[in-house]
PDB file of C-alpha atoms in Angstrom:
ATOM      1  CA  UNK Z   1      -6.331 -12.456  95.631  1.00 87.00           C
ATOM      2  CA  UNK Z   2      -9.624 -13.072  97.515  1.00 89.00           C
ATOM      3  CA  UNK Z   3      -9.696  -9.694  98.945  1.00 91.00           C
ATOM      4  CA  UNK Z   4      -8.279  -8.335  95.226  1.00 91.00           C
ATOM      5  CA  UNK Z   5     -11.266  -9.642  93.327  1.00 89.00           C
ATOM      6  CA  UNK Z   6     -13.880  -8.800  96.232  1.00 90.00           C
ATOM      7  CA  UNK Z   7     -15.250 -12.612  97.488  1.00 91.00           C
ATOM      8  CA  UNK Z   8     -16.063 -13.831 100.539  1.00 89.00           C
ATOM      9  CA  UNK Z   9     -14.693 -17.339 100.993  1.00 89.00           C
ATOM     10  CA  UNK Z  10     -11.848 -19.370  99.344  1.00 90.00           C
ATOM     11  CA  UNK Z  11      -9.640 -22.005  99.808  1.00 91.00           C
ATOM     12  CA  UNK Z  12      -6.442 -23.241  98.120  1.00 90.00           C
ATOM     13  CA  UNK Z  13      -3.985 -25.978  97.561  1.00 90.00           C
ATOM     14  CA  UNK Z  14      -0.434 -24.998  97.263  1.00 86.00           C
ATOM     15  CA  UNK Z  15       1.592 -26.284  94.463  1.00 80.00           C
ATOM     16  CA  UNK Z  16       3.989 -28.393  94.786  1.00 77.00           C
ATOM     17  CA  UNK Z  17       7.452 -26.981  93.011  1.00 76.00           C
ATOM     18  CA  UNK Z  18       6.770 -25.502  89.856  1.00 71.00           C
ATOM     19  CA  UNK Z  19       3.388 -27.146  88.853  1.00 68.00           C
ATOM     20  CA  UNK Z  20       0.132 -27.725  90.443  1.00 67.00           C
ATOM     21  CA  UNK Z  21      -1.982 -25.243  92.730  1.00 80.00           C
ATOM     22  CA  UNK Z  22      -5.566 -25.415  92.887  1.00 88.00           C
ATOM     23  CA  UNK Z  23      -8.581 -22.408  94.250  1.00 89.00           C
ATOM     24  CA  UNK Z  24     -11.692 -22.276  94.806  1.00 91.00           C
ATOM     25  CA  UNK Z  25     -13.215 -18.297  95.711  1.00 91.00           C
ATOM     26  CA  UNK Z  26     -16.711 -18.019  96.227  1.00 89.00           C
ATOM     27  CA  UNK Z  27     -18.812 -14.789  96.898  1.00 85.00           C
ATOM     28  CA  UNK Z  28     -20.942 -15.757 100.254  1.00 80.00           C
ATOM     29  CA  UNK Z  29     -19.232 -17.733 102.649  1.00 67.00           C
ATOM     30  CA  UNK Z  30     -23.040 -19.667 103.714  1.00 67.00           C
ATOM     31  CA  UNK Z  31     -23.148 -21.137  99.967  1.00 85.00           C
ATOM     32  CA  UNK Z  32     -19.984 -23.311  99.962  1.00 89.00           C
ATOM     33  CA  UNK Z  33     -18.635 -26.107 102.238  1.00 90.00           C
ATOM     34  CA  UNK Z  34     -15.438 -27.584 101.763  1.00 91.00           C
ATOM     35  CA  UNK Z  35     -15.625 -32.161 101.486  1.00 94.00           C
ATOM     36  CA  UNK Z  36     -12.154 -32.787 100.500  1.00 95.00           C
ATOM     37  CA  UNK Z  37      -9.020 -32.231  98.855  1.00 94.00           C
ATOM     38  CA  UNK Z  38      -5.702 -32.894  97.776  1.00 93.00           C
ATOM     39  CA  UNK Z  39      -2.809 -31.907  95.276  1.00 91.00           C
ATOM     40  CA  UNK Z  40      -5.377 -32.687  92.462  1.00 93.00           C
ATOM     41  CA  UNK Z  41      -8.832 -31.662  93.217  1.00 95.00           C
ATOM     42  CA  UNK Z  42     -10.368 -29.786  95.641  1.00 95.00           C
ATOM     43  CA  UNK Z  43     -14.394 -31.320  96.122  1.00 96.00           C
ATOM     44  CA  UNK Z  44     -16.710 -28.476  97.790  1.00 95.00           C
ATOM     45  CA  UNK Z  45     -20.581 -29.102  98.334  1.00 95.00           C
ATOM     46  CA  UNK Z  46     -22.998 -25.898  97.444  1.00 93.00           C
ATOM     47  CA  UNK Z  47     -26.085 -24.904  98.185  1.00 89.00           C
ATOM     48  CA  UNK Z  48     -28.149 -22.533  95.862  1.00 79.00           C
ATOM     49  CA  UNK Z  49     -30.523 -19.335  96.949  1.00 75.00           C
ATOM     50  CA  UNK Z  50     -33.643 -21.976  96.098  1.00 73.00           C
ATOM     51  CA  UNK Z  51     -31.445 -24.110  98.614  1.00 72.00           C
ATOM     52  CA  UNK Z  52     -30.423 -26.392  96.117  1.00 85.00           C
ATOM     53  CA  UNK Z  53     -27.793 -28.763  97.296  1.00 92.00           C
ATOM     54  CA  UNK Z  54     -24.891 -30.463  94.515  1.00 95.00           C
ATOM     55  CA  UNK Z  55     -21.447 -30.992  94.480  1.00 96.00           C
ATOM     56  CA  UNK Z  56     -18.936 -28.934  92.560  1.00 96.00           C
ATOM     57  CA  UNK Z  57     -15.470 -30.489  91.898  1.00 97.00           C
ATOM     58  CA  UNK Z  58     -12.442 -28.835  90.684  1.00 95.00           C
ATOM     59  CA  UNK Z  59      -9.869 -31.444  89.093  1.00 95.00           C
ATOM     60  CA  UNK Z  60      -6.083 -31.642  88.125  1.00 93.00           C
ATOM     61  CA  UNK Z  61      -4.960 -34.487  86.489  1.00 94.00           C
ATOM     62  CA  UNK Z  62      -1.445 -35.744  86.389  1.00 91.00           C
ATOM     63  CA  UNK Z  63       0.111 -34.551  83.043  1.00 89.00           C
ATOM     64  CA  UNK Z  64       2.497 -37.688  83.026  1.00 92.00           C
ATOM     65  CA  UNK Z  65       1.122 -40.574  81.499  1.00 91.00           C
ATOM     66  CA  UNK Z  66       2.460 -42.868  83.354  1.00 94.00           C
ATOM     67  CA  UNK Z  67      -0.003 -41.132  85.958  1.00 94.00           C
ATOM     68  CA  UNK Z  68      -3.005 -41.048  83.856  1.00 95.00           C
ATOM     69  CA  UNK Z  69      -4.030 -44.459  86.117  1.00 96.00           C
ATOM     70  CA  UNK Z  70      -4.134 -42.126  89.203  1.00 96.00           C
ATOM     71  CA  UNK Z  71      -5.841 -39.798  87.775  1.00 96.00           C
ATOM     72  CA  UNK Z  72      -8.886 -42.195  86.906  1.00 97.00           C
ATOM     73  CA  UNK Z  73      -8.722 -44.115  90.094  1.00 97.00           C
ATOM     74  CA  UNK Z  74      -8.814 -40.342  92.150  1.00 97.00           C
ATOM     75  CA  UNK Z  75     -11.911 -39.093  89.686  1.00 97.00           C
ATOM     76  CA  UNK Z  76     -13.553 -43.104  90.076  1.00 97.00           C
ATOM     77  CA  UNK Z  77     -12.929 -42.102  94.403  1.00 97.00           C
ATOM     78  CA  UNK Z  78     -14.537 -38.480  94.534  1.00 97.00           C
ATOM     79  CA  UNK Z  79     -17.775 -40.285  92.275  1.00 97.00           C
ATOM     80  CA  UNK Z  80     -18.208 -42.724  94.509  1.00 96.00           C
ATOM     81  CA  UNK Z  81     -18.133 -40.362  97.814  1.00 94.00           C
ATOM     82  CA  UNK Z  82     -22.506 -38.540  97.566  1.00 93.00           C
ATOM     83  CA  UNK Z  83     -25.383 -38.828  96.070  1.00 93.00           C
ATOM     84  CA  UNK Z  84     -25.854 -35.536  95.082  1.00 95.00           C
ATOM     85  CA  UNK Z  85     -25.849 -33.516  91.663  1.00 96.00           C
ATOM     86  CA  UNK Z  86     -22.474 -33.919  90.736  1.00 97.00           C
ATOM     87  CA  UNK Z  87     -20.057 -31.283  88.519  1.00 97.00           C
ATOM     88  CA  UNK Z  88     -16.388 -31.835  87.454  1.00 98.00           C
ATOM     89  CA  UNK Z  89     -14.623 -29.219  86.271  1.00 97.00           C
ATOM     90  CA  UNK Z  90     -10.927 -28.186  85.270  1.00 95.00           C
ATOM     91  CA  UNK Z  91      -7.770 -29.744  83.458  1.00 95.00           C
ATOM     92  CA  UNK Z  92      -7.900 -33.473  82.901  1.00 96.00           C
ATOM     93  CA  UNK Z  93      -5.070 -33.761  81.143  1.00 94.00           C
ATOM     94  CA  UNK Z  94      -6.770 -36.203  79.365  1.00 95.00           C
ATOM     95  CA  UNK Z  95      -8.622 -36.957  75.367  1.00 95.00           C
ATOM     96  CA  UNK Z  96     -11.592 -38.493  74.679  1.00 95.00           C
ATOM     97  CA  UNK Z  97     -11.754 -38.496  70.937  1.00 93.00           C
ATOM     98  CA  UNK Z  98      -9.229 -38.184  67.918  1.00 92.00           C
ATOM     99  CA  UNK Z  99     -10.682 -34.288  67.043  1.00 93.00           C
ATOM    100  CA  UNK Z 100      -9.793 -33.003  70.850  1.00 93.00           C
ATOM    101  CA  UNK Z 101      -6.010 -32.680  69.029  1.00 92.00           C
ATOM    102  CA  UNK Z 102      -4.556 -31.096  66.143  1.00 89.00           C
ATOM    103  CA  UNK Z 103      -0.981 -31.741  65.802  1.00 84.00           C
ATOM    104  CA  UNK Z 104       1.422 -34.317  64.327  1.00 77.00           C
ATOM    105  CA  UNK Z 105       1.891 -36.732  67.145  1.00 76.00           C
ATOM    106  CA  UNK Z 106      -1.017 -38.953  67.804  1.00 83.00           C
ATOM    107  CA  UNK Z 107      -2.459 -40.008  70.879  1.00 86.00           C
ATOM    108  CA  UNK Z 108      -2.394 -43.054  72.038  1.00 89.00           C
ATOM    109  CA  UNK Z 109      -5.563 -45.428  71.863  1.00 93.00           C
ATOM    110  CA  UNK Z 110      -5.403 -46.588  75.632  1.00 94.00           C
ATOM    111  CA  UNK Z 111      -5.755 -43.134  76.626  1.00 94.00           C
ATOM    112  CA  UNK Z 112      -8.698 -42.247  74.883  1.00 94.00           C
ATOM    113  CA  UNK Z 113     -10.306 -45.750  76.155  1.00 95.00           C
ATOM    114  CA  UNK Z 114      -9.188 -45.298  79.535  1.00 96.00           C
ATOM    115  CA  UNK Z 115     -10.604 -41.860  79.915  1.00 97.00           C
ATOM    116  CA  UNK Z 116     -13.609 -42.602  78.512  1.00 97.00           C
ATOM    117  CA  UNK Z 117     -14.171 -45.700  80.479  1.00 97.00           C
ATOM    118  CA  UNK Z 118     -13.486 -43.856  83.653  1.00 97.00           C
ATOM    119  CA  UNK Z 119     -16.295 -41.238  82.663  1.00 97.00           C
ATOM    120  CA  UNK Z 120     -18.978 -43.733  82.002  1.00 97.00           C
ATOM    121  CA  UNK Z 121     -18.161 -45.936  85.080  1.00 97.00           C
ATOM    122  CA  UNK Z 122     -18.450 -42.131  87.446  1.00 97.00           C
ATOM    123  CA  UNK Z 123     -21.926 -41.518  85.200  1.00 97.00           C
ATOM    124  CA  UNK Z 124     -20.648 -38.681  83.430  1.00 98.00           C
ATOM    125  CA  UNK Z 125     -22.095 -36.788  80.917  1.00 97.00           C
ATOM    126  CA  UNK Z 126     -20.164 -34.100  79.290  1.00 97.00           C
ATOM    127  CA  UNK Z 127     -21.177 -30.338  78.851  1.00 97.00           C
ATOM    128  CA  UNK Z 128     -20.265 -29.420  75.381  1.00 95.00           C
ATOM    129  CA  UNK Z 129     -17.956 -26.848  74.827  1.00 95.00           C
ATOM    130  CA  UNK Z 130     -18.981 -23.489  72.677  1.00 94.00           C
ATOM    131  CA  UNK Z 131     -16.109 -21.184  71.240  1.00 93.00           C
ATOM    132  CA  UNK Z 132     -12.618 -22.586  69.746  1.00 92.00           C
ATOM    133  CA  UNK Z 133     -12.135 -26.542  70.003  1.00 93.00           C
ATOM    134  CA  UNK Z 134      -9.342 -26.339  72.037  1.00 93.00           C
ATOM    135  CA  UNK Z 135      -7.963 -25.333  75.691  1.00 93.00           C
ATOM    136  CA  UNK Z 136      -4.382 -25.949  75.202  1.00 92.00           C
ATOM    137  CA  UNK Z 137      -1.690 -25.213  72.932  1.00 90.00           C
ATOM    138  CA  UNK Z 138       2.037 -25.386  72.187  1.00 83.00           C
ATOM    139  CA  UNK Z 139       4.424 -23.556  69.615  1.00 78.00           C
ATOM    140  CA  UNK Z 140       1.209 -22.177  68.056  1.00 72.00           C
ATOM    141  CA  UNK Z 141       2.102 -20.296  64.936  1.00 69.00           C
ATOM    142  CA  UNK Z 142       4.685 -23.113  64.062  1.00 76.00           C
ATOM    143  CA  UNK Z 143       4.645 -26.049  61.845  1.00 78.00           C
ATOM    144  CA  UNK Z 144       4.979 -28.683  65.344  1.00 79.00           C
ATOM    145  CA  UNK Z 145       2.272 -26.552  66.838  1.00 83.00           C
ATOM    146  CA  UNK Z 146      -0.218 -28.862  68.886  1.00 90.00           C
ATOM    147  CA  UNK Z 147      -3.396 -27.914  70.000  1.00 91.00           C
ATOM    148  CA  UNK Z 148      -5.249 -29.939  72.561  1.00 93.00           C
ATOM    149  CA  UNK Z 149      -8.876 -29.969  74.368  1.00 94.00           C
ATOM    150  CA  UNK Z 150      -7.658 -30.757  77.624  1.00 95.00           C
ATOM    151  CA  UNK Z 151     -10.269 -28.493  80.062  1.00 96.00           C
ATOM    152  CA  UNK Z 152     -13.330 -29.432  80.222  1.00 96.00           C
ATOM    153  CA  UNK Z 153     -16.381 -29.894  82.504  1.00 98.00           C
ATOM    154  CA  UNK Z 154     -18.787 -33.151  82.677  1.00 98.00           C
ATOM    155  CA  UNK Z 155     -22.181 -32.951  85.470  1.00 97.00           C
ATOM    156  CA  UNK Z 156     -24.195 -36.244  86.333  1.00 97.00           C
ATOM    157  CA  UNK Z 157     -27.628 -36.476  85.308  1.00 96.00           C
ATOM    158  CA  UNK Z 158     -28.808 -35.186  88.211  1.00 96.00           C
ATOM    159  CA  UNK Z 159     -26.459 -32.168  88.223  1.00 96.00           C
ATOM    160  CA  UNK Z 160     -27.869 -32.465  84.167  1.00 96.00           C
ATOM    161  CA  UNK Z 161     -31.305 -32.262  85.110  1.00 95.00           C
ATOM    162  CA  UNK Z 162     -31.010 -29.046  88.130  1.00 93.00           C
ATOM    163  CA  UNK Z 163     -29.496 -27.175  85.657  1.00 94.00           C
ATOM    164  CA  UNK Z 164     -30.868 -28.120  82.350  1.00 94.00           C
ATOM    165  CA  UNK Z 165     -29.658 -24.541  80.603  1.00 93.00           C
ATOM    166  CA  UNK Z 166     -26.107 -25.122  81.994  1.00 95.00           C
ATOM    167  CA  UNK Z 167     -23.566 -23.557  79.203  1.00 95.00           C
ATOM    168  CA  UNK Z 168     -19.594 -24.416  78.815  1.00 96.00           C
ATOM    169  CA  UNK Z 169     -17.827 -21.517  76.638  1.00 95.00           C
ATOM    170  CA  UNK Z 170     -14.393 -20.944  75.628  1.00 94.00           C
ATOM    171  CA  UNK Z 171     -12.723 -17.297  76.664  1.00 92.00           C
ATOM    172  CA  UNK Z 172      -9.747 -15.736  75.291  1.00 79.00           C
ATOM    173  CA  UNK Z 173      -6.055 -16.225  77.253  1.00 74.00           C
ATOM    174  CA  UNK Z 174      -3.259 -13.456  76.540  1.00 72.00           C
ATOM    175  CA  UNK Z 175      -0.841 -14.589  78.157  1.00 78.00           C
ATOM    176  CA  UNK Z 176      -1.126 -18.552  78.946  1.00 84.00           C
ATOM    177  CA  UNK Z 177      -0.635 -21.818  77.130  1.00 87.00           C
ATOM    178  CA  UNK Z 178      -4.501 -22.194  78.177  1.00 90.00           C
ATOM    179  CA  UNK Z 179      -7.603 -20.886  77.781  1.00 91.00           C
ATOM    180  CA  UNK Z 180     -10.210 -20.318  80.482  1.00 92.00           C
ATOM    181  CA  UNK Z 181     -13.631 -22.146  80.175  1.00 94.00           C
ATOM    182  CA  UNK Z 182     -16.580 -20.405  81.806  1.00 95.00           C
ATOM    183  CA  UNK Z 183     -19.394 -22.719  83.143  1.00 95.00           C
ATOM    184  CA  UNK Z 184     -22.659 -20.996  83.390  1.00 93.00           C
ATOM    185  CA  UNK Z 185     -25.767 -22.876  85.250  1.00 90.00           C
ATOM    186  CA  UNK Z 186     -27.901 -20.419  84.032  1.00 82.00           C
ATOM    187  CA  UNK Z 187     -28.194 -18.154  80.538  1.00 71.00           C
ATOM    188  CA  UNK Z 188     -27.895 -14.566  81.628  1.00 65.00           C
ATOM    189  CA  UNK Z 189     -31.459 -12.795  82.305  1.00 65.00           C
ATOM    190  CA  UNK Z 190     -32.278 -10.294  79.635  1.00 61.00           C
ATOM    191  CA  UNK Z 191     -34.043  -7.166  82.152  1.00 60.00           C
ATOM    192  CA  UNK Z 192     -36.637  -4.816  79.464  1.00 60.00           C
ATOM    193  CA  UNK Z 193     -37.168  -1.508  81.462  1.00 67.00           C
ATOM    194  CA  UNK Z 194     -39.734   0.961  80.538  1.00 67.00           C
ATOM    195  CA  UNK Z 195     -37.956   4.243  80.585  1.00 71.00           C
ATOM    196  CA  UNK Z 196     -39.759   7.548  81.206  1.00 75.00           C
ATOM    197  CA  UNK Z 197     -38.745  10.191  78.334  1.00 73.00           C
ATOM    198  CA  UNK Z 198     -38.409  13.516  79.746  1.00 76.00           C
ATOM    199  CA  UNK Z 199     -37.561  16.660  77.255  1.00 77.00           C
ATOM    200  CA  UNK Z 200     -35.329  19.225  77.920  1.00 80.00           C
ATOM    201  CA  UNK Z 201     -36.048  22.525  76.248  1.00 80.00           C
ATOM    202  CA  UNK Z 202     -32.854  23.100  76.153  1.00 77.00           C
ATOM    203  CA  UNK Z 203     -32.483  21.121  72.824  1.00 78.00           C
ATOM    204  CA  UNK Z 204     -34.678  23.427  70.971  1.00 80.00           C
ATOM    205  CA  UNK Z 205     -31.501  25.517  70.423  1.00 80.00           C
ATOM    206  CA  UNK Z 206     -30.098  22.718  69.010  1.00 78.00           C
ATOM    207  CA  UNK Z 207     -29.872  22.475  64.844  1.00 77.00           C
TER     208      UNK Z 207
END
């Protein structure tokens, strides 16, 4: 897939049976340096063309819920391991509020207090997300449909303050239960060139 898609470096974590499986691709092999990893994250520091240094972390959390505990305690670890400007990225798993589901079965209360305790105890502030609400769904179309915000990315206020125009959106998925998110440190630059009109005499014969 690395070659496929035209990058440089990568580095994956196989999944284990049927679920899991994390990569990381990355277009110059100089910019990215692998920290550590397992089954659930995979923690990489970068370093920017202004030679920038943060951290970029992509997480998995346990979908069981009697898991969610490891989860926290793994995101509480990887906070704790630098200093420097600090992004999480990727599927939690996890709620913070009521409004990140729309379905009939509710979610429990410890959840939403033990994820949200776990992201102010790492610092965490969370990039808000711009498209649909949501990132996951099941039986959508149906009256049980449930639709969840499960992917998200938070930055520390470091992280928050290197890359003050950072934007979160919400693509499209075709053909999977979620949607990609698309984190963008920077708003795309808008390039005004001053073309040179040349006229061809040829479209004098024209009506």
């Amino acid at each position: 897939m690395r070659i496929k898609i035209g990058y440089e470096g990568c580095f994956a974590v196989n999944r284990d049976g049927r679920s899991g499986g994390i990569g990381v691709f990355w277009r110059r092999s100089s910019t990215c340096q692998m920290l550590t990893f397992s089954n659930n994250h995979v923690d990489m520091e970068v370093v920017n063309n202004d030679a920038n240094r943060w951290r970029l972390t992509g997480f998995y959390g346990y979908p069981e819920r009697h898991r969610r505990r490891e989860s926290w305690r793994l995101l509480q670890t990887i906070a704790a391991a630098s200093n420097l400007p600090w992004c999480v990225i990727g599927d939690f798993n996890d709620l913070l509020h009521t409004e990140d589901k729309r379905g009939l079965v509710d979610h429990p209360e410890w959840l939403f207090r033990g994820f949200r305790d776990t992201i102010n105890e790492c610092a965490l502030q969370e990039l808000k997300l711009q498209g649909y609400p949501f990132t996951w769904f099941r039986c959508r179309g149906k009256p049980n449909a449930i639709e969840e915000r499960l992917d998200r990315a938070f930055g520390n206020s470091e992280w928050m303050t290197l890359f003050p125009e950072a934007q979160l959106l919400n693509l499209i998925a075709s053909i999977s239960d979620h949607s990609p998110i698309l984190l963008k440190t920077a708003p795309p630059e808008i390039v005004h060139r001053t073309r040179r009109f040349w006229f061809e005499n040829k479209w004098l014969r024209e009506p």
